[in-house]
Coordinates of C-alpha atoms in Angstrom, one line a residue:
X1 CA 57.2 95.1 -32.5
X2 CA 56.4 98.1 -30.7
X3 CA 54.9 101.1 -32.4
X4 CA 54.6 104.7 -31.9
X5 CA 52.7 107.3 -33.1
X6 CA 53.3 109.1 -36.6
X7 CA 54.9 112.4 -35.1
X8 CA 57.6 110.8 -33.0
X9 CA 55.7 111.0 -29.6
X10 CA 52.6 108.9 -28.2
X11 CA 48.8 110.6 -27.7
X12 CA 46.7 110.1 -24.9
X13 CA 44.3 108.7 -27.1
X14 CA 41.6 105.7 -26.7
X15 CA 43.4 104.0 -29.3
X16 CA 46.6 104.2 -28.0
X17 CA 45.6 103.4 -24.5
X18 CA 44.0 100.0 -25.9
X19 CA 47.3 99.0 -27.5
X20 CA 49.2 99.9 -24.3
X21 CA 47.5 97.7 -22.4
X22 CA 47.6 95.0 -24.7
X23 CA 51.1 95.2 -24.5
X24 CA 50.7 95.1 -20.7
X25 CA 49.2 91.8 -21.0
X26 CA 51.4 90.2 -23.4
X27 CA 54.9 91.4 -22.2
X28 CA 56.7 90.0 -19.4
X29 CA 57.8 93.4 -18.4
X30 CA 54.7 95.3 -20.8
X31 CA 54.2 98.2 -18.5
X32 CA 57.8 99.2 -18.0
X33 CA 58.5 99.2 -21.7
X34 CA 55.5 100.8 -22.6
X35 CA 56.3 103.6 -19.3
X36 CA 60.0 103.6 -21.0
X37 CA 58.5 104.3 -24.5
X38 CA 56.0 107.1 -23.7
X39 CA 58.3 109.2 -22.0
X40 CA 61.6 109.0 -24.8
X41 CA 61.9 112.4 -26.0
X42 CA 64.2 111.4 -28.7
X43 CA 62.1 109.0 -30.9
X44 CA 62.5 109.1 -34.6
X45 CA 60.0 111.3 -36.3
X46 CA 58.0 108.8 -38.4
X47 CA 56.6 110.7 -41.6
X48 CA 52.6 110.9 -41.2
X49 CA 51.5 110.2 -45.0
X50 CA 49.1 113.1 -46.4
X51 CA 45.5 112.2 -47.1
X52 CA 45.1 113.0 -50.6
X53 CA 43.9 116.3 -52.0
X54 CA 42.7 116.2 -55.8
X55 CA 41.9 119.2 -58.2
X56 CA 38.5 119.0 -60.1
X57 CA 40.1 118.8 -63.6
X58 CA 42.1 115.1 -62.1
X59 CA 40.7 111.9 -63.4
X60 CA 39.1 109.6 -61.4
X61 CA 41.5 106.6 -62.1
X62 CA 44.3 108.9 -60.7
X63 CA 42.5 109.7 -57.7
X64 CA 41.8 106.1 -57.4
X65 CA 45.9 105.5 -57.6
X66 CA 46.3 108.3 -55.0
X67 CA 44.0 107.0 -52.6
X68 CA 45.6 103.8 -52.8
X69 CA 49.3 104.8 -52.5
X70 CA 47.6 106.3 -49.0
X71 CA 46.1 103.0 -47.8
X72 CA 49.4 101.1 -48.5
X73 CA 51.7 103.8 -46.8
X74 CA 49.4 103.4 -44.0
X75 CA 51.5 99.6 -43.6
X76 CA 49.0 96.4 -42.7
X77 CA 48.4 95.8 -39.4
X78 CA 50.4 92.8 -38.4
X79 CA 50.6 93.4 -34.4
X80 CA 47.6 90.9 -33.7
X81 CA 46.0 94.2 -32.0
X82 CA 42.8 95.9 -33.6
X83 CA 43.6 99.3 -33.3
X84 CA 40.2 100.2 -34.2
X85 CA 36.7 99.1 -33.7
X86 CA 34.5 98.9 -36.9
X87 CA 31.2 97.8 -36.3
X88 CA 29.0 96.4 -39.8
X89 CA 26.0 97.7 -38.5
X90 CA 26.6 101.5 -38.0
X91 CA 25.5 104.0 -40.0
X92 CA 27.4 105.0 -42.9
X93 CA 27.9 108.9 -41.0
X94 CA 29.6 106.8 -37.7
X95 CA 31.7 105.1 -40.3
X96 CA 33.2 108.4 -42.0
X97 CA 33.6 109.5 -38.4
X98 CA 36.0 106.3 -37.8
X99 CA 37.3 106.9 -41.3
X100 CA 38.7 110.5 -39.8
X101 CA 40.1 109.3 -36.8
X102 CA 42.2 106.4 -38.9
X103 CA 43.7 109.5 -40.8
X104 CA 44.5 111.3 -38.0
X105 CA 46.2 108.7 -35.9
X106 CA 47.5 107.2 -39.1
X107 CA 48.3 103.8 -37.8
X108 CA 48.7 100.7 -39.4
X109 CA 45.6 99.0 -40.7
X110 CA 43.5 95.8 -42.1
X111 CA 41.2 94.7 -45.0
X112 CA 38.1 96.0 -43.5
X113 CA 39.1 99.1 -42.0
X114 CA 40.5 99.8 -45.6
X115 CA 37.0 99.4 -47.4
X116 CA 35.7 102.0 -44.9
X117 CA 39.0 104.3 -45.4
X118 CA 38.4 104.3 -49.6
X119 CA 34.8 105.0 -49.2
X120 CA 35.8 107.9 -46.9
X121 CA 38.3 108.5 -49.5
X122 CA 35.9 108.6 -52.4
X123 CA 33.0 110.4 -51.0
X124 CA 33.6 113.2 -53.4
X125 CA 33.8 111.1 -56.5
X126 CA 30.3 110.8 -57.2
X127 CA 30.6 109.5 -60.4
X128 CA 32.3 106.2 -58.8
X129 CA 30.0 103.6 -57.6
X130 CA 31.4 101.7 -54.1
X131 CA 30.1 98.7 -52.9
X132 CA 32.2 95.6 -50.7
X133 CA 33.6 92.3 -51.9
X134 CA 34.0 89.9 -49.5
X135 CA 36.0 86.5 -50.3
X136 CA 36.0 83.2 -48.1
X137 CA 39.3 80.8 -49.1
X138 CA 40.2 77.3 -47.8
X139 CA 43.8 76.6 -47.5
X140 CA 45.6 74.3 -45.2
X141 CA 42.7 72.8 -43.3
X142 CA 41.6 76.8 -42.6
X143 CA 39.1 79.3 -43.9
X144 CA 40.5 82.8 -44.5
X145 CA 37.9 85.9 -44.7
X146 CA 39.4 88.9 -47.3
X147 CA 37.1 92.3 -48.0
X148 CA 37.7 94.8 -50.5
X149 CA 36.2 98.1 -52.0
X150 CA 34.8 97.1 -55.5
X151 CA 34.4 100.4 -57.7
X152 CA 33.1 101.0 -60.5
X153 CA 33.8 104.0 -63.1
X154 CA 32.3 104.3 -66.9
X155 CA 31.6 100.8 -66.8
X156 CA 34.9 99.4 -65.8
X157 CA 35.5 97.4 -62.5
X158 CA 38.2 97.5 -60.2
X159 CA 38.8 97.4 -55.9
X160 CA 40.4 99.3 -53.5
X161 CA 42.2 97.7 -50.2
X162 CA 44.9 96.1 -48.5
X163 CA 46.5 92.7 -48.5
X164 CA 49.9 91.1 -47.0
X165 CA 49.5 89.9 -50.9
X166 CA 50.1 92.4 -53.4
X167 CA 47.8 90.8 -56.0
X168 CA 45.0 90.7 -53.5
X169 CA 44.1 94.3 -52.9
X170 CA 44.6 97.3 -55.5
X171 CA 43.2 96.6 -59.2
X172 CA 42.9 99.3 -61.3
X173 CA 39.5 100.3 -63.5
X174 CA 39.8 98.1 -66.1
X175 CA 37.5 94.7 -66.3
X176 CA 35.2 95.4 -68.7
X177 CA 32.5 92.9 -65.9
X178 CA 32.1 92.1 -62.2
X179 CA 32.6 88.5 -63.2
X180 CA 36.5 89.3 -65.1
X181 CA 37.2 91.3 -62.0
X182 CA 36.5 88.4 -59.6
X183 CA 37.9 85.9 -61.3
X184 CA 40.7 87.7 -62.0
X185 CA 40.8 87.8 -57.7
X186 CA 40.4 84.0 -57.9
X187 CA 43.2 83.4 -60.0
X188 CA 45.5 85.3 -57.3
X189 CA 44.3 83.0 -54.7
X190 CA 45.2 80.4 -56.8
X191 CA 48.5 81.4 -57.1
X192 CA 48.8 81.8 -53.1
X193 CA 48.0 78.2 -52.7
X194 CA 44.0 79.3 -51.5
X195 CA 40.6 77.5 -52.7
X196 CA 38.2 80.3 -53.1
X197 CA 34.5 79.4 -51.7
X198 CA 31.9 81.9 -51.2
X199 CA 31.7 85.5 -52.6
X200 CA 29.6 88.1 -51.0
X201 CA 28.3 91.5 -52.8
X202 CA 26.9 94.2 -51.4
X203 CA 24.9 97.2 -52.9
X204 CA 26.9 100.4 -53.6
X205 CA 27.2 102.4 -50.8
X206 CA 26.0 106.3 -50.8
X207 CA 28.0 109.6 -51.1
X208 CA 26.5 111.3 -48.4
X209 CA 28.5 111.1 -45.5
X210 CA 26.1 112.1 -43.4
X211 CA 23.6 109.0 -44.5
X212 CA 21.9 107.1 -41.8
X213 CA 21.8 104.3 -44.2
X214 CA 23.4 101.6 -43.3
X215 CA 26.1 99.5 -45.9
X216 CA 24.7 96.7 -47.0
X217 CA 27.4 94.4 -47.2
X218 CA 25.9 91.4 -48.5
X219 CA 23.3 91.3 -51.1
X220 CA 24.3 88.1 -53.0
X221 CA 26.0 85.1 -50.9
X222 CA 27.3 83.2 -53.7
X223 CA 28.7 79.5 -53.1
X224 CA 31.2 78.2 -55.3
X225 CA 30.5 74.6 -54.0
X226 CA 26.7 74.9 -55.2
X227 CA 27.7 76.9 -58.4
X228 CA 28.9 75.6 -61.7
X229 CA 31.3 78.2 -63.3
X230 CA 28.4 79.7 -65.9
X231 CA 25.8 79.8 -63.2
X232 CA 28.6 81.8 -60.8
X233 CA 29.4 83.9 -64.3
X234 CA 25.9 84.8 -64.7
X235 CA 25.0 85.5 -60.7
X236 CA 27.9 87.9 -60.7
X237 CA 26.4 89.4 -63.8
X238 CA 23.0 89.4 -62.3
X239 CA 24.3 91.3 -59.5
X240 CA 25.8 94.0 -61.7
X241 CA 22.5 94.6 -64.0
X242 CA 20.6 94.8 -60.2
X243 CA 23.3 97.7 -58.6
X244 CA 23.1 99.4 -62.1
X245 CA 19.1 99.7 -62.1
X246 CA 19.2 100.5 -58.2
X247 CA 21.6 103.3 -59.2
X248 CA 19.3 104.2 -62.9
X249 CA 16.3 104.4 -60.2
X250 CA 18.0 106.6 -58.1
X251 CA 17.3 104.8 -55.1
X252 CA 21.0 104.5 -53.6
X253 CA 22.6 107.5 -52.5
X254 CA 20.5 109.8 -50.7
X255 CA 19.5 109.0 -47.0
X256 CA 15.7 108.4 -46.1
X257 CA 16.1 110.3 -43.1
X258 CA 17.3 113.2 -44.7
X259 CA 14.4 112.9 -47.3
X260 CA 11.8 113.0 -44.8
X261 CA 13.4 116.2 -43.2
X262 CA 12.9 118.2 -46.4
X263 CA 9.7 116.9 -47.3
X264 CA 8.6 117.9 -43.8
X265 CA 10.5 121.8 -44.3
X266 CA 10.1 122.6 -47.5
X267 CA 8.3 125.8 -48.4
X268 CA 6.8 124.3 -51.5
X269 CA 5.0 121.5 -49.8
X270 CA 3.8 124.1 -47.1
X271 CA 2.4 126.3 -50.0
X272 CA 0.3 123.5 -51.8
X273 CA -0.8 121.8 -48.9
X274 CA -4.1 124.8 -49.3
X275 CA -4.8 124.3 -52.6
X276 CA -5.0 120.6 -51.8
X277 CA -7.5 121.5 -49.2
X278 CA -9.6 123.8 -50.8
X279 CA -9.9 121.5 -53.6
X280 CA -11.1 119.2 -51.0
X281 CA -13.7 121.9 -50.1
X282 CA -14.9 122.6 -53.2
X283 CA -16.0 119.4 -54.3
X284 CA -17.8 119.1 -50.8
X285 CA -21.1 120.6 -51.4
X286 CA -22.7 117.8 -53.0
X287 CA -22.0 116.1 -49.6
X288 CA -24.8 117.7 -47.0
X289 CA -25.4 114.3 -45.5
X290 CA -22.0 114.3 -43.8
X291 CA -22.5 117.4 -41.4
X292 CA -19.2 116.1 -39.3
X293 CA -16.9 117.1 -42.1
X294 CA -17.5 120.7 -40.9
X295 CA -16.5 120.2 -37.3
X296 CA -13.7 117.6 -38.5
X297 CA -11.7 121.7 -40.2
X298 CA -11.0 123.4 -36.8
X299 CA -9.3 120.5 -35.6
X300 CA -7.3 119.8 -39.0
X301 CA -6.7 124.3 -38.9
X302 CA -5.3 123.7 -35.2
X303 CA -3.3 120.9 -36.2
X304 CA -1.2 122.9 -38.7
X305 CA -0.6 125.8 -36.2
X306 CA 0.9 123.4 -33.9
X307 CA 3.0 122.0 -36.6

């Protein structure tokens, strides 16, 4: 199948150029029918779904709905083509970045791309805690590779993202544990005929969509072939009490970068930075036999007018 973009008309954008020459490549006549395509002027208008817009007084588990209704009118990407390039190790700001153009060229999508649409999605939910589920299956002689958004909201558990199988994307806030939620994912697989063998966690993933930070996407690697069911039960709980105190700590969020930068410009730091020398000074008379401390000031003086 051949697609075009939301508004009726194709856009001389990178995307779109990649999947036009992919269809040169793979078409016996590719290059006509994608000429004969880009110049129709009477294409069907194919509705462009809204990115969703949420008063403050909605609750998050609505939002949550709403976000996903988005994802899945987006459609999954069946074409073979990756329409867009999603490298793990960016930063999370180059990631929102990506996250904006996927809403603006609104075109069909897979697992991965879907984690980084929901936490683009969710940045203003800051009561939600994000963080990636990864799942590795065996079924027919093949391994299959599935990622999804876990969230988490007072305590409950459910995942964002999107499947060719219903029952392996959307779950709504309601596990009471990581573990009921994962198992609950197991069971699906089950169902679709799939051995499930490794699960990956990662930490949640910050707010800011402007961090440096990178996501970390795999925290705990847990085997299934190593693990008996209680030790997998109690890893998956392990990894829950660990996000919870990184989040109690308030380590996860804010970007270091962005830390540094205020430490660096604040007025309050400038303004105690004397004190901390005078008080320096005044416990230095008992120190005559150190005459170099006095030449050591102009140079420390000079160094905070270049600053």
């Amino acid at each position: 199948p051949f697609f075009v973009n939301r508004s009726g008309l194709p856009v001389d954008e990178p995307t779109w150029e990649r999947m036009w020459r992919h269809v040169g490549r793979i078409h016996p006549e590719g290059d006509r029918v994608a000429q004969r395509i880009r110049g129709a002027a009477d294409l069907p208008k194919i509705p462009i779904p809204s990115v969703p817009v949420f008063q403050p007084s909605t609750p998050i588990p609505e939002r949550l709905e709403a976000v996903q209704r988005y994802i899945r009118e987006l459609q999954y990407n069946h074409t073979g083509t990756q329409f867009f390039e999603i490298k793990k190790s960016r930063p999370l700001t180059g990631l929102m970045d990506l996250a904006k153009e996927m809403t603006k060229e609104a075109l069909p999508i897979k697992c991965l791309e879907a984690v980084i649409l929901g936490i683009y999605l969710t940045n203003n939910m800051t009561t939600l805690d994000r963080f990636p589920i990864s799942f590795k299956t065996h079924f027919s002689g093949n391994y299959f590779r599935h990622i999804v958004l876990g969230v988490n909201f007072g305590g409950r558990y459910g995942a964002l993202g999107i499947s060719r199988r219903e029952e392996l994307m959307y779950k709504a806030p309601v596990f009471r544990t990581l573990s009921e939620l994962i198992f609950d994912f197991e069971e699906a697989y089950r169902r679709c005929w799939h051995t499930l063998k490794k699960v990956k966690l990662g930490h949640c993933v910050s707010h800011d969509p402007h961090s440096v930070e990178q996501i970390e996407w795999k925290r705990s690697i847990l085997d299934l072939d190593k693990l008996t069911r209680e030790d997998f039960r109690k890893e998956l709980e392990r990894h829950a009490r660990d996000m919870r105190l990184k989040i109690g700590k308030g380590t996860g969020p804010p970007s270091p970068t962005k830390d540094r930068k205020k430490d660096v410009s604040s007025p309050q730091r400038g303004q105690a930075s004397p004190h901390r020398r005078n008080s320096r000074g005044d416990r230095r008379p008992s120190g005559e036999k150190k005459p170099a401390d006095s030449k050591a000031m102009p140079d420390l003086n000079g160094y905070q007018i270049r600053v």
